Each structure stands twice: as structure tokens, then as C-alpha cells.
Coordinates of C-alpha atoms and ligand atoms in Angstrom, one line a residue:
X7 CA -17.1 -20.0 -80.8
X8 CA -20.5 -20.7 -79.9
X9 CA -23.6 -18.4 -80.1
X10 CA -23.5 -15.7 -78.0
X11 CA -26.6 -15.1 -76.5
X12 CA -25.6 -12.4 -73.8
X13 CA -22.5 -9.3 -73.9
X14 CA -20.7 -10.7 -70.7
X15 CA -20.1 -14.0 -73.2
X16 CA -17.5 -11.9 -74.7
X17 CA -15.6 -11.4 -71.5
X18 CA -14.0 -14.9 -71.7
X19 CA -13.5 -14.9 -75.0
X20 CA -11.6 -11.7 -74.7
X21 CA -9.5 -13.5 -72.2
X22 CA -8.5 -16.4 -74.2
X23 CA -7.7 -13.9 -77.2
X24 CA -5.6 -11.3 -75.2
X25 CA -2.1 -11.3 -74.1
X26 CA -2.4 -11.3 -70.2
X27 CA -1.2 -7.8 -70.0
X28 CA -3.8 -6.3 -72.1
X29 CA -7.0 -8.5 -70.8
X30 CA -5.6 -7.9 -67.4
X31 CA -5.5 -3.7 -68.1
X32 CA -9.4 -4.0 -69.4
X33 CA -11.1 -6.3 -66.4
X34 CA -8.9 -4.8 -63.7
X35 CA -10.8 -2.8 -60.6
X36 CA -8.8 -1.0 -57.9
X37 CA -6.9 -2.6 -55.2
X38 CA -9.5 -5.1 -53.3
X39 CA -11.9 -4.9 -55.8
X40 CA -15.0 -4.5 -53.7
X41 CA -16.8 -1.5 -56.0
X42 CA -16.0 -3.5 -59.0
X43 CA -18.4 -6.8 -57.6
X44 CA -20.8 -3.8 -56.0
X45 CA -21.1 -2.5 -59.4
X46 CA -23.0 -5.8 -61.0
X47 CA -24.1 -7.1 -57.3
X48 CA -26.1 -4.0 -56.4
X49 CA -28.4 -4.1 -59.2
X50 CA -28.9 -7.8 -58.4
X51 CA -30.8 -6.2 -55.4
X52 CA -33.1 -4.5 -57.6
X53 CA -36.2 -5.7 -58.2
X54 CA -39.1 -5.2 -60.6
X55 CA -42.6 -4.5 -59.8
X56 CA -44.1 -5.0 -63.7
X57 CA -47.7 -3.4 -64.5
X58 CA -49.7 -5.7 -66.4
X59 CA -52.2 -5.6 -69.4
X60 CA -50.7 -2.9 -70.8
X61 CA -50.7 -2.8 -74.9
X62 CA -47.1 -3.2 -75.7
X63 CA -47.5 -4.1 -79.2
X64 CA -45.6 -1.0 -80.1
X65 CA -42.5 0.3 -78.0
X66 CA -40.8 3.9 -78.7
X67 CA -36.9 3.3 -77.7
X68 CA -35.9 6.9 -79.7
X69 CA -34.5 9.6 -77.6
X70 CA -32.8 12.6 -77.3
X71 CA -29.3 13.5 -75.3
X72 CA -28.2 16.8 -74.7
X73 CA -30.6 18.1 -77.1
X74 CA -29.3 15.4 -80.0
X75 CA -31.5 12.6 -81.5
X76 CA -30.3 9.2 -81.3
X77 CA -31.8 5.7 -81.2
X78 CA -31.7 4.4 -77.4
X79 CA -30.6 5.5 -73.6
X80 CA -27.6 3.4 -74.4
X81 CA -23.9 5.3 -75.3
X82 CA -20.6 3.8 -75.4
X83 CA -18.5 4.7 -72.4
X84 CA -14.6 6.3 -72.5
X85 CA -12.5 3.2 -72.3
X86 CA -8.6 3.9 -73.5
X87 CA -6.1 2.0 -75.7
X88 CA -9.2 0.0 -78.0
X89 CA -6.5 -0.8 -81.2
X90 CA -5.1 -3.0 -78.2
X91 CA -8.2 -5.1 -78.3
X92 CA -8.1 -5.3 -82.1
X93 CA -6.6 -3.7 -84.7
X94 CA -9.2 -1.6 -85.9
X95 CA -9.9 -0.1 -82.6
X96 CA -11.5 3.2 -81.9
X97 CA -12.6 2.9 -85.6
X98 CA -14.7 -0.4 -84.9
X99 CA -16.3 1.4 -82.4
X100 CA -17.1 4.6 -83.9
X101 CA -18.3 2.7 -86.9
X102 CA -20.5 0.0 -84.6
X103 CA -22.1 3.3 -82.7
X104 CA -22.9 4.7 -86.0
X105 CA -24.7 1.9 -87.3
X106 CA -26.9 1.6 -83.9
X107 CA -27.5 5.8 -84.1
X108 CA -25.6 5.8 -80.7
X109 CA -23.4 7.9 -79.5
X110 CA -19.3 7.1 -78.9
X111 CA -17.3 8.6 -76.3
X112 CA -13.6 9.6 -77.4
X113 CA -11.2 8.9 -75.1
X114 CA -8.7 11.3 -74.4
X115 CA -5.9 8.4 -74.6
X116 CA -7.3 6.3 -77.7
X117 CA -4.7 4.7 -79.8
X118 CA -7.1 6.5 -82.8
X119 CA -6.9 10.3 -83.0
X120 CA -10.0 12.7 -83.0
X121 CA -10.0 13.3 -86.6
X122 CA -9.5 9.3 -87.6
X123 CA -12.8 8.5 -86.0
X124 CA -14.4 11.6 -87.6
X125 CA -13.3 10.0 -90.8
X126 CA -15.8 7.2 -90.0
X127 CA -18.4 9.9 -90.9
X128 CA -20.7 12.3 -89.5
X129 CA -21.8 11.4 -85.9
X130 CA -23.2 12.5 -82.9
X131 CA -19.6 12.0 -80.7
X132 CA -18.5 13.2 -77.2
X133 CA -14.6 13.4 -76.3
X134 CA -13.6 12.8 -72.7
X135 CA -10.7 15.1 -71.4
X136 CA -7.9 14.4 -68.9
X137 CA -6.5 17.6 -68.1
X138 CA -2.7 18.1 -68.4
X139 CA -0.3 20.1 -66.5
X140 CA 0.4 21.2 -69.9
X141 CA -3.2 23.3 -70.8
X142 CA -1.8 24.2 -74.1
X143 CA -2.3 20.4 -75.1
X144 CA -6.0 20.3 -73.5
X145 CA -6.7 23.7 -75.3
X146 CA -5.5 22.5 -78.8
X147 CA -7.1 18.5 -77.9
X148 CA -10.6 20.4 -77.7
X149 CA -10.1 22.6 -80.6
X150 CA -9.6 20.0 -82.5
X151 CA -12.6 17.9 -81.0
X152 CA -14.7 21.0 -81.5
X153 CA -13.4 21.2 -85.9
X154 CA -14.1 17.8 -85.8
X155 CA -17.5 17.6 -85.3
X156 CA -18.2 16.4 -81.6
X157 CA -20.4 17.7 -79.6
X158 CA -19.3 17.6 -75.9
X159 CA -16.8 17.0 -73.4
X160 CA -17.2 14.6 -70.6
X161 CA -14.7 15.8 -68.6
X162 CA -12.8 12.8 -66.2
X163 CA -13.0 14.5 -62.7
X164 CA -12.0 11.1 -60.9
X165 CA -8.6 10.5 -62.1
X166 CA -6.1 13.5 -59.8
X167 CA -3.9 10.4 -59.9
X168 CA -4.0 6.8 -61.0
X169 CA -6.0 4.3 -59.2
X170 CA -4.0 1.4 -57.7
X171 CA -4.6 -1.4 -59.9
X172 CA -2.5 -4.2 -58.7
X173 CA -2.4 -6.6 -61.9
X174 CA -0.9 -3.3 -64.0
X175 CA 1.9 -3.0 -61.3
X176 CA 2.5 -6.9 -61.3
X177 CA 2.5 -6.7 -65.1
X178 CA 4.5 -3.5 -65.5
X179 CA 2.2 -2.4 -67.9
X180 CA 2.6 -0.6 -70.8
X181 CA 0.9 0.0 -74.1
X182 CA 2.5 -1.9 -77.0
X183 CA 5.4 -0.2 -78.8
X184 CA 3.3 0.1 -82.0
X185 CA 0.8 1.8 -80.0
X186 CA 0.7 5.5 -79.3
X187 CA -1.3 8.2 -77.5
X188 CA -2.8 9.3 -80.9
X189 CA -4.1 12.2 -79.7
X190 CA -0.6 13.3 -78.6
X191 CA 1.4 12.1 -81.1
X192 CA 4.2 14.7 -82.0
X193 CA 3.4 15.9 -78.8
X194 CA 6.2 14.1 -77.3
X195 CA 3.6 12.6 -74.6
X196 CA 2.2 9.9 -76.7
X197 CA 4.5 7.6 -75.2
X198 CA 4.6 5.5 -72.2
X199 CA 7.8 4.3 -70.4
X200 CA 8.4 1.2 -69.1
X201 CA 9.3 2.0 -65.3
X202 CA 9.0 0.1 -62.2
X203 CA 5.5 0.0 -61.5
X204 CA 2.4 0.7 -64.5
X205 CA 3.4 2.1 -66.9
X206 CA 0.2 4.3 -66.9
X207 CA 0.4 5.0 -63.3
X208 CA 3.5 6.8 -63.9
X209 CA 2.4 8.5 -66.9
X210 CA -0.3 9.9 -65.0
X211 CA 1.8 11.3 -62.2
X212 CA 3.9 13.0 -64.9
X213 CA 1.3 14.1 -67.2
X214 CA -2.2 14.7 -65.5
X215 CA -2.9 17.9 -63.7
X216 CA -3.4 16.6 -59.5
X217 CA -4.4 20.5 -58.8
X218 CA -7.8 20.4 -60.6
X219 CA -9.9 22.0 -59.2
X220 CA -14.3 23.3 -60.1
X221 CA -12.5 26.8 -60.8
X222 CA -11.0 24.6 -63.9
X223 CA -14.4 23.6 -65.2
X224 CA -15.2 27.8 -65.3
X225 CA -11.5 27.7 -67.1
X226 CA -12.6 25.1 -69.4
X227 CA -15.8 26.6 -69.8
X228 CA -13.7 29.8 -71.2
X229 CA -11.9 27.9 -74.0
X230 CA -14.9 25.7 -75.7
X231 CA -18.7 26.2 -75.9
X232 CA -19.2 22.5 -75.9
X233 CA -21.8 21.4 -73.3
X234 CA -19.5 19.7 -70.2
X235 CA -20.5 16.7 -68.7
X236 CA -19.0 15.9 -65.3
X237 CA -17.6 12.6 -65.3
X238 CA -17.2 10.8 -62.0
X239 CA -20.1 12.3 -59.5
X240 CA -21.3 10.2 -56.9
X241 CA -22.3 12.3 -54.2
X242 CA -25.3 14.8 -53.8
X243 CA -22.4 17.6 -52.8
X244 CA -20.8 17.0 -55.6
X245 CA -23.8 17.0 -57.7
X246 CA -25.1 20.6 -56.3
X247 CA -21.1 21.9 -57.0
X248 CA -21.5 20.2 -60.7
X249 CA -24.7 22.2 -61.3
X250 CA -23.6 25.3 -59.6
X251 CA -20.2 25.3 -62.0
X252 CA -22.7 25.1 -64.9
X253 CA -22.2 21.5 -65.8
X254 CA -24.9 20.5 -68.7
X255 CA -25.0 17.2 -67.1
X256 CA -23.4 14.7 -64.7
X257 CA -22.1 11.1 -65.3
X258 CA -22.8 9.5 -62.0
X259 CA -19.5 7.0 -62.4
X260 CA -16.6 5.4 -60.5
X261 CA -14.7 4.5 -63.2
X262 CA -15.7 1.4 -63.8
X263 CA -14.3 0.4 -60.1
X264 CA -10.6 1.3 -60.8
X265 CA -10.2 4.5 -58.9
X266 CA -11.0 4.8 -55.1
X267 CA -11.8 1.2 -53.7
X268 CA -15.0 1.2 -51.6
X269 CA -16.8 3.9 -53.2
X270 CA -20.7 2.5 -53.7
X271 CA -21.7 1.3 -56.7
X272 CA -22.6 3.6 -59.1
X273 CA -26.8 2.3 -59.4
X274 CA -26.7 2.6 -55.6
X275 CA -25.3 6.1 -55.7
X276 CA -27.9 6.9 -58.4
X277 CA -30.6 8.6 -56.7
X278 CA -28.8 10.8 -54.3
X279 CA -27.4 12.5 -57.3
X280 CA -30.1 12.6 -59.1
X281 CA -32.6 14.1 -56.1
X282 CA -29.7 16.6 -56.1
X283 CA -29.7 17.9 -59.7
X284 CA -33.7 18.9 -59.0
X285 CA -34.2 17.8 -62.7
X286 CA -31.8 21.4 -63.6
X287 CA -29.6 18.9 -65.4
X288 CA -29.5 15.8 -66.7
X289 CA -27.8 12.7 -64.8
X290 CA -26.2 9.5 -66.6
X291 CA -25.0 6.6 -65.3
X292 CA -22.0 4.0 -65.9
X293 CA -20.7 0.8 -64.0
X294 CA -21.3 -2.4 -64.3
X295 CA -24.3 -2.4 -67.1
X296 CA -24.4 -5.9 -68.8
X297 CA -28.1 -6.3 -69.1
X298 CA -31.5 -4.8 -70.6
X299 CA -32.4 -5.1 -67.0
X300 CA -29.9 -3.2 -66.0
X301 CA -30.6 -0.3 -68.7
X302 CA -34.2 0.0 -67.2
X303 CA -33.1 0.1 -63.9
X304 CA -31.2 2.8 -64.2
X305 CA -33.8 4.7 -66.3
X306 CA -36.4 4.4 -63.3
X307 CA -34.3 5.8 -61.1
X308 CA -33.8 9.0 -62.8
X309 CA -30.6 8.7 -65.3
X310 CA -31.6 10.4 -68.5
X311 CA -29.2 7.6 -70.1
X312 CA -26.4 5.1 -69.8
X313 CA -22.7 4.2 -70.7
X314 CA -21.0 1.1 -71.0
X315 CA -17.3 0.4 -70.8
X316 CA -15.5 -3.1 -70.5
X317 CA -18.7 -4.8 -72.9
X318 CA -16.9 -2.7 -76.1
X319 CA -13.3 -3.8 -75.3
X320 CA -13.9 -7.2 -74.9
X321 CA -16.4 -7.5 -77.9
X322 CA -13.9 -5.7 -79.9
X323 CA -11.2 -8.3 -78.8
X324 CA -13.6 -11.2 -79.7
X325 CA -15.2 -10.0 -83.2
X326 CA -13.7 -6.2 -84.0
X327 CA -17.0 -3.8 -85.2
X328 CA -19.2 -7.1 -84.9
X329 CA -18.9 -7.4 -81.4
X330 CA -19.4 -4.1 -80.3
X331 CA -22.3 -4.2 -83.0
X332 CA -23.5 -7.3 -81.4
X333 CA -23.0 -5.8 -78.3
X334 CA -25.2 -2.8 -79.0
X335 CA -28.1 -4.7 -80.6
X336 CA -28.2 -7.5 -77.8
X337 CA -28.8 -5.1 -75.4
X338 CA -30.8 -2.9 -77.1
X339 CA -33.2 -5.7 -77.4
X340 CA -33.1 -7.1 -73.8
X341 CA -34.3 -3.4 -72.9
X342 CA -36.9 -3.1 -75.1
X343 CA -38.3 -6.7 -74.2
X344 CA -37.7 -5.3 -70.3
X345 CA -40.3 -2.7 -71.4
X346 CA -42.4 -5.1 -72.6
X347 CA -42.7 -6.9 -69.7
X348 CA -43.1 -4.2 -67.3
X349 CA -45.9 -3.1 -69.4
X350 CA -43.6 0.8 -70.7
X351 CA -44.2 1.3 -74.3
X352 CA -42.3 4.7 -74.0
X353 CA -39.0 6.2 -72.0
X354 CA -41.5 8.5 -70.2
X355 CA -43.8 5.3 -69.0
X356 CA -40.1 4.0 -67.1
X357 CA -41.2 5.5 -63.0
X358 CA -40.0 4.9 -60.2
X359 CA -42.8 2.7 -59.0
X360 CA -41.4 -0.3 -61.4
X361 CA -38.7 -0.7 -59.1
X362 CA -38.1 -1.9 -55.5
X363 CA -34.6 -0.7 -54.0
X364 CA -33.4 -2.7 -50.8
X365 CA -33.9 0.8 -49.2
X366 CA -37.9 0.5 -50.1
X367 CA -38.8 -2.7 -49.4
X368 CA -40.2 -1.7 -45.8
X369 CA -41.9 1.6 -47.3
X370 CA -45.9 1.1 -47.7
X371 CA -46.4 -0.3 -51.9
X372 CA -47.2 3.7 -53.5
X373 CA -50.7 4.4 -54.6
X374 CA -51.2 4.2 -58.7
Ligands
LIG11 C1 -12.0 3.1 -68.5 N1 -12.7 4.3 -68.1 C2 -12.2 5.5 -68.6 N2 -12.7 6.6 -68.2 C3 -12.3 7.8 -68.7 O1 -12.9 8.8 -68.4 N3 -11.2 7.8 -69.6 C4 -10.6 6.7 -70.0 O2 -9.7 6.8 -70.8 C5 -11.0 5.5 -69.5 N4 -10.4 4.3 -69.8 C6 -10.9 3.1 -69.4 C7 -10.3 1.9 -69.8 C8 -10.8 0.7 -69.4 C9 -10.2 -0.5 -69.8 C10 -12.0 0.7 -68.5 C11 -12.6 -0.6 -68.1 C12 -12.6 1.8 -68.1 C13 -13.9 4.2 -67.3 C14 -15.1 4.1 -68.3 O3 -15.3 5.3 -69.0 C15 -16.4 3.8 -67.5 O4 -16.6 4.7 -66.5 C16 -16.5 2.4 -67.0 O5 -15.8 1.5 -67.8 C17 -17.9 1.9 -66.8 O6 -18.0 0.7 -66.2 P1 -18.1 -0.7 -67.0 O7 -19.2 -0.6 -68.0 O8 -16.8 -1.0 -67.5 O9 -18.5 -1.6 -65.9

């Protein structure tokens, strides 16, 4: 292996390293695939607009989320079924968040349970929830969540049913058969049955609540008094409902591309949802993040942070905790050198003016 010098270097190493039907679960978008290229292709249409002469000897990264320290804007996104990347899984992950003072989101279908990763040690940690038919399994999921230390719950408000992800149905796919639903297991729906289609596709239909509804956020709400983040908001409607429901914050995210086909990408959806939160809560972002650049883009317009997924599983796949260590630092350092050159020496600097959507390029250049 060669020096990696970028994180979307570990994509093809991840594909040489993987049985087909795992690799093929982790790069997959839904059916055409359009979001998933809009999700990388629309920040392409981004440009900068640096200031110059600015003293950026010294540049302030540190920042807080949801009221909790940690080192950069940069978190570690929900992504299920990591110990089928590597063996160590989840626990590489936690571990590699740890040592960059970031924060790792739980998924509610790891293959590591909520209490192994709080073995890793004391952390800031989110867990995101899929909500079953069954709320006796969500109820006792967050209880545990909440004795174990996390801090929030980004709930998945994309996911009524499975997106149609055409390599998992070619592939049949299912999770390994040493591999369960740790946070399930005993439960009797930590497994996954082979059937006629994915696996997971099926599992959903059977498992996952499709009557959800923003009365359930009010229900959830009732059980835990975890902040709730909502997970999957790309529209300024659905911003407004997220804030009126009492949301501490919105993920503007389409799932990494793999539910509804043709949504836009997430960077592009950005600032309607942020002009609709009116600053009451904060707004993050996820999709298609590979780059520093990328990081700052996001910042200026308006997310309070970001998330990456697919970067973790295939840097786990490549090198375990290294690679999502790697992963971490590389573009923790493309950001910071993105401030540099844009003349930012804090997160407050980061304005709107250091950017040029496609939508502004006609607008008269704003007054300094
Ligand atoms: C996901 N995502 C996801 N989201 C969620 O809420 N719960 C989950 O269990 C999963 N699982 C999952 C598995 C894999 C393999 C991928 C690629 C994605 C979506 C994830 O949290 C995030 O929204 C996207 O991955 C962000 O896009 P990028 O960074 O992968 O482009």
C-alpha cells in the first residue's frame, strides 16, 4: 500500500479487501444513483472567495456541540454493521474518535452493543435510533444509551422503509452469520434472514415502525431527556416542523444517497434549512464530505458541524482504528490549512462571503 495522502484513497483499498457483498453494502446509493454523484458533484460547484493578509499564524479549530467541548466541526456519522469492515469494528471507531476528541455516532444496528463501545472509555457519544414497531425495544435501547454515558439521540427520520439499493437485492444481502444486531441480541431481532431480495430490506419491513410520525418525536421526547437531533431534514418545512416538535438540532442528510433517489444533495439543500431554523437550533450536515474543503464549505453556509459516513467504513476495512484515525487527522488538517488560505483563524471568521454558490454568481460581490 502506498502513502495515503487523501480519505477517498481508502475507498479502493476497501474494495480490494472486502468480499463483494460487504464493499457493495457500504458504497451503494439508491436505485439510479443520481443524489449519490450530487452529493460530491455539488460541492464541486462551490467556490472560494479567500481574504488575504490576514495573520493566520495561529488557527482555533476547538468547538463546542450541543453544549459539549470537542476538538473540530468534524463527527463520525451512523454507518451500520462496522465489525463487517474489520474485526474490531465499532470499537476501532469509538477508540479512533476518542483519540481525535470527536464525537462517534452509535448506530442503532452496530455489530458492537452500547455498553462495548462505552467500555472504550469515557466519551462524548450520540446513539442514532430506528424506531421499532416494538417501542418496548426502543425504550430499553435508550435507557441503556442514557446509563451508558451518551449524550443524545439522532433520531433516523428517513428510513419508513428501506431504500432500493439494487446491488443488496442482486447480492441477497445479509450480515455474516457471526455477526449480530448487538444491540438486540437476546432480543430475538438481532438476526437477519436470508430471503429473496436484501436481506436488510426485509428486515426493515418487519422490524421498523412505517407509521412514524412528529407526534413520535413528542413520544420520544416523554421517555429520555436526551437532546434529539433530527436526522434526515432537507426541506425548510421540514426544518420549521423539526423546531416546532422541539428538536435540539437538525442533521440536514439523505442518507448518504441510499434512500429516495433524486433528492438534492445535502450541501445544496443546506441553506434552505438552515434560513429556516432562524439560528433557534443548530443545523449539521452529512453527504458526501471527503475534503477540508468540503468541511469549510459547509461551515459557511451555516452548519454548526459535520458527519462523515462511508470515509470510516472503508478506512476501517483498509487499516482498523488507524484508518479511521488517519482519516480523522487528514481531514482535520486539510480544514485547518482551508482556513489558512482563506485568511479564518477562528470558526466564527468562517461567513458566508468566502463562498460563491452557482445560485450567487449573478448577485452583485457583497460589501466588506
Ligand atoms: C449509513 N447511514 C446510516 N444512517 C443511520 O441513521 N443509521 C444507520 O445505521 C446507517 N447506516 C449506514 C450504513 C452505510 C454503509 C452508509 C454508507 C450509510 C447514513 C449515514 O449516517 C450518513 O447519513 C451518510 O453515510 C453520510 O454520507 P457519506 O459521508 O457516506 O457520503
Amino acid at each position: 500500500m502506498g502513502e495515503i495522502t487523501n480519505v477517498m484513497e481508502y475507498q479502493a483499498i476497501a474494495k480490494q479487501k472486502l468480499p463483494k457483498m460487504a464493499y457493495d453494502y457500504y458504497v451503494s446509493g439508491a436505485e439510479d444513483e443520481w443524489t449519490l454523484k450530487q452529493n460530491r458533484e455539488a460541492f464541486s460547484r462551490i467556490l472560494f472567495r479567500p481574504r488575504i493578509l490576514i495573520d493566520v499564524s495561529k488557527i482555533d479549530m476547538t468547538t463546542s456541540v450541543l453544549g459539549f467541548k470537542i476538538s473540530m466541526r468534524i463527527m463520525i456519522a451512523p454507518t451500520a454493521f462496522q465489525k463487517m469492515a474489520h474485526p474490531d469494528g465499532e470499537y476501532a471507531t469509538a477508540r479512533a474518535a476518542s483519540a481525535a476528541g470527536t464525537i462517534m455516532t452509535l448506530s442503532s444496528w452496530a455489530t458492537s452493543s452500547v455498553e462495548e463501545v462505552a467500555s472504550t472509555g469515557p466519551r462524548i457519544r450520540f446513539l442514532q435510533l430506528y424506531v421499532h414497531k416494538d417501542r418496548k425495544v426502543v425504550e430499553q435501547l435508550v435507557r441503556t444509551a442514557e446509563r451508558a454515558g451518551f449524550k443524545a439521540i439522532a433520531l433516523t427520520v428517513d428510513t419508513p422503509r428501506l431504500g432500493r439499493r439494487e446491488a443488496d437485492i442482486k447480492n441477497r444481502f445479509v450480515l455474516p452469520p457471526h455477526l449480530t444486531l448487538k444491540n438486540f441480541e437476546g432480543l430475538d431481532i438481532g438476526k437477519m434472514d436470508k430471503t429473496n431480495d436484501s436481506g436488510l430490506a426485509s428486515y426493515v419491513a418487519g422490524q421498523i415502525d412505517r407509521s412514524l410520525s412528529w407526534k413520535d418525536v413528542k413520544w420520544l421526547q416523554s421517555i429520555t431527556s436526551l437532546p434529539i437531533l433530527v436526522k434526515g431534514v432537507i426541506t425548510a418545512e421540514n426544518a420549521r416542523l423539526a423546531v416546532h416538535a422541539g428538536a435540539s438540532g437538525i442533521i440536514v442528510s439523505n442518507h448518504g444517497a441510499r434512500q429516495l433517489d433524486y433528492v438534492p444533495a445535502t450541501i445544496s439543500a443546506l441553506e434552505e434549512v438552515v434560513t429556516a431554523a432562524q439560528g433557534r437550533i443548530p443545523v449539521y450536515l452529512d453527504g458526501g464530505i471527503r475534503r477540508g474543503t468540503d468541511v469549510f464549505k459547509a461551515l459557511a453556509l451555516g452548519a454548526s458541524g459535520i458527519f462523515i459516513g462511508r470515509p470510516v467504513v472503508f478506512a476501517l476495512a483498509a487499516e482498523g482504528e488507524a484508518g479511521v484515525r488517519n482519516v480523522l487527522r487528514m481531514l482535520r488538517e486539510e480544514f485547518e490549512l482551508t482556513m489558512a488560505l482563506s485568511g479564518c483563524t477562528t470558526l466564527a471568521d468562517i461567513k458566508r462571503s468566502h463562498i460563491l454558490t452557482e445560485g450567487n454568481r449573478l448577485r452583485p460581490v457583497p460589501r466588506l
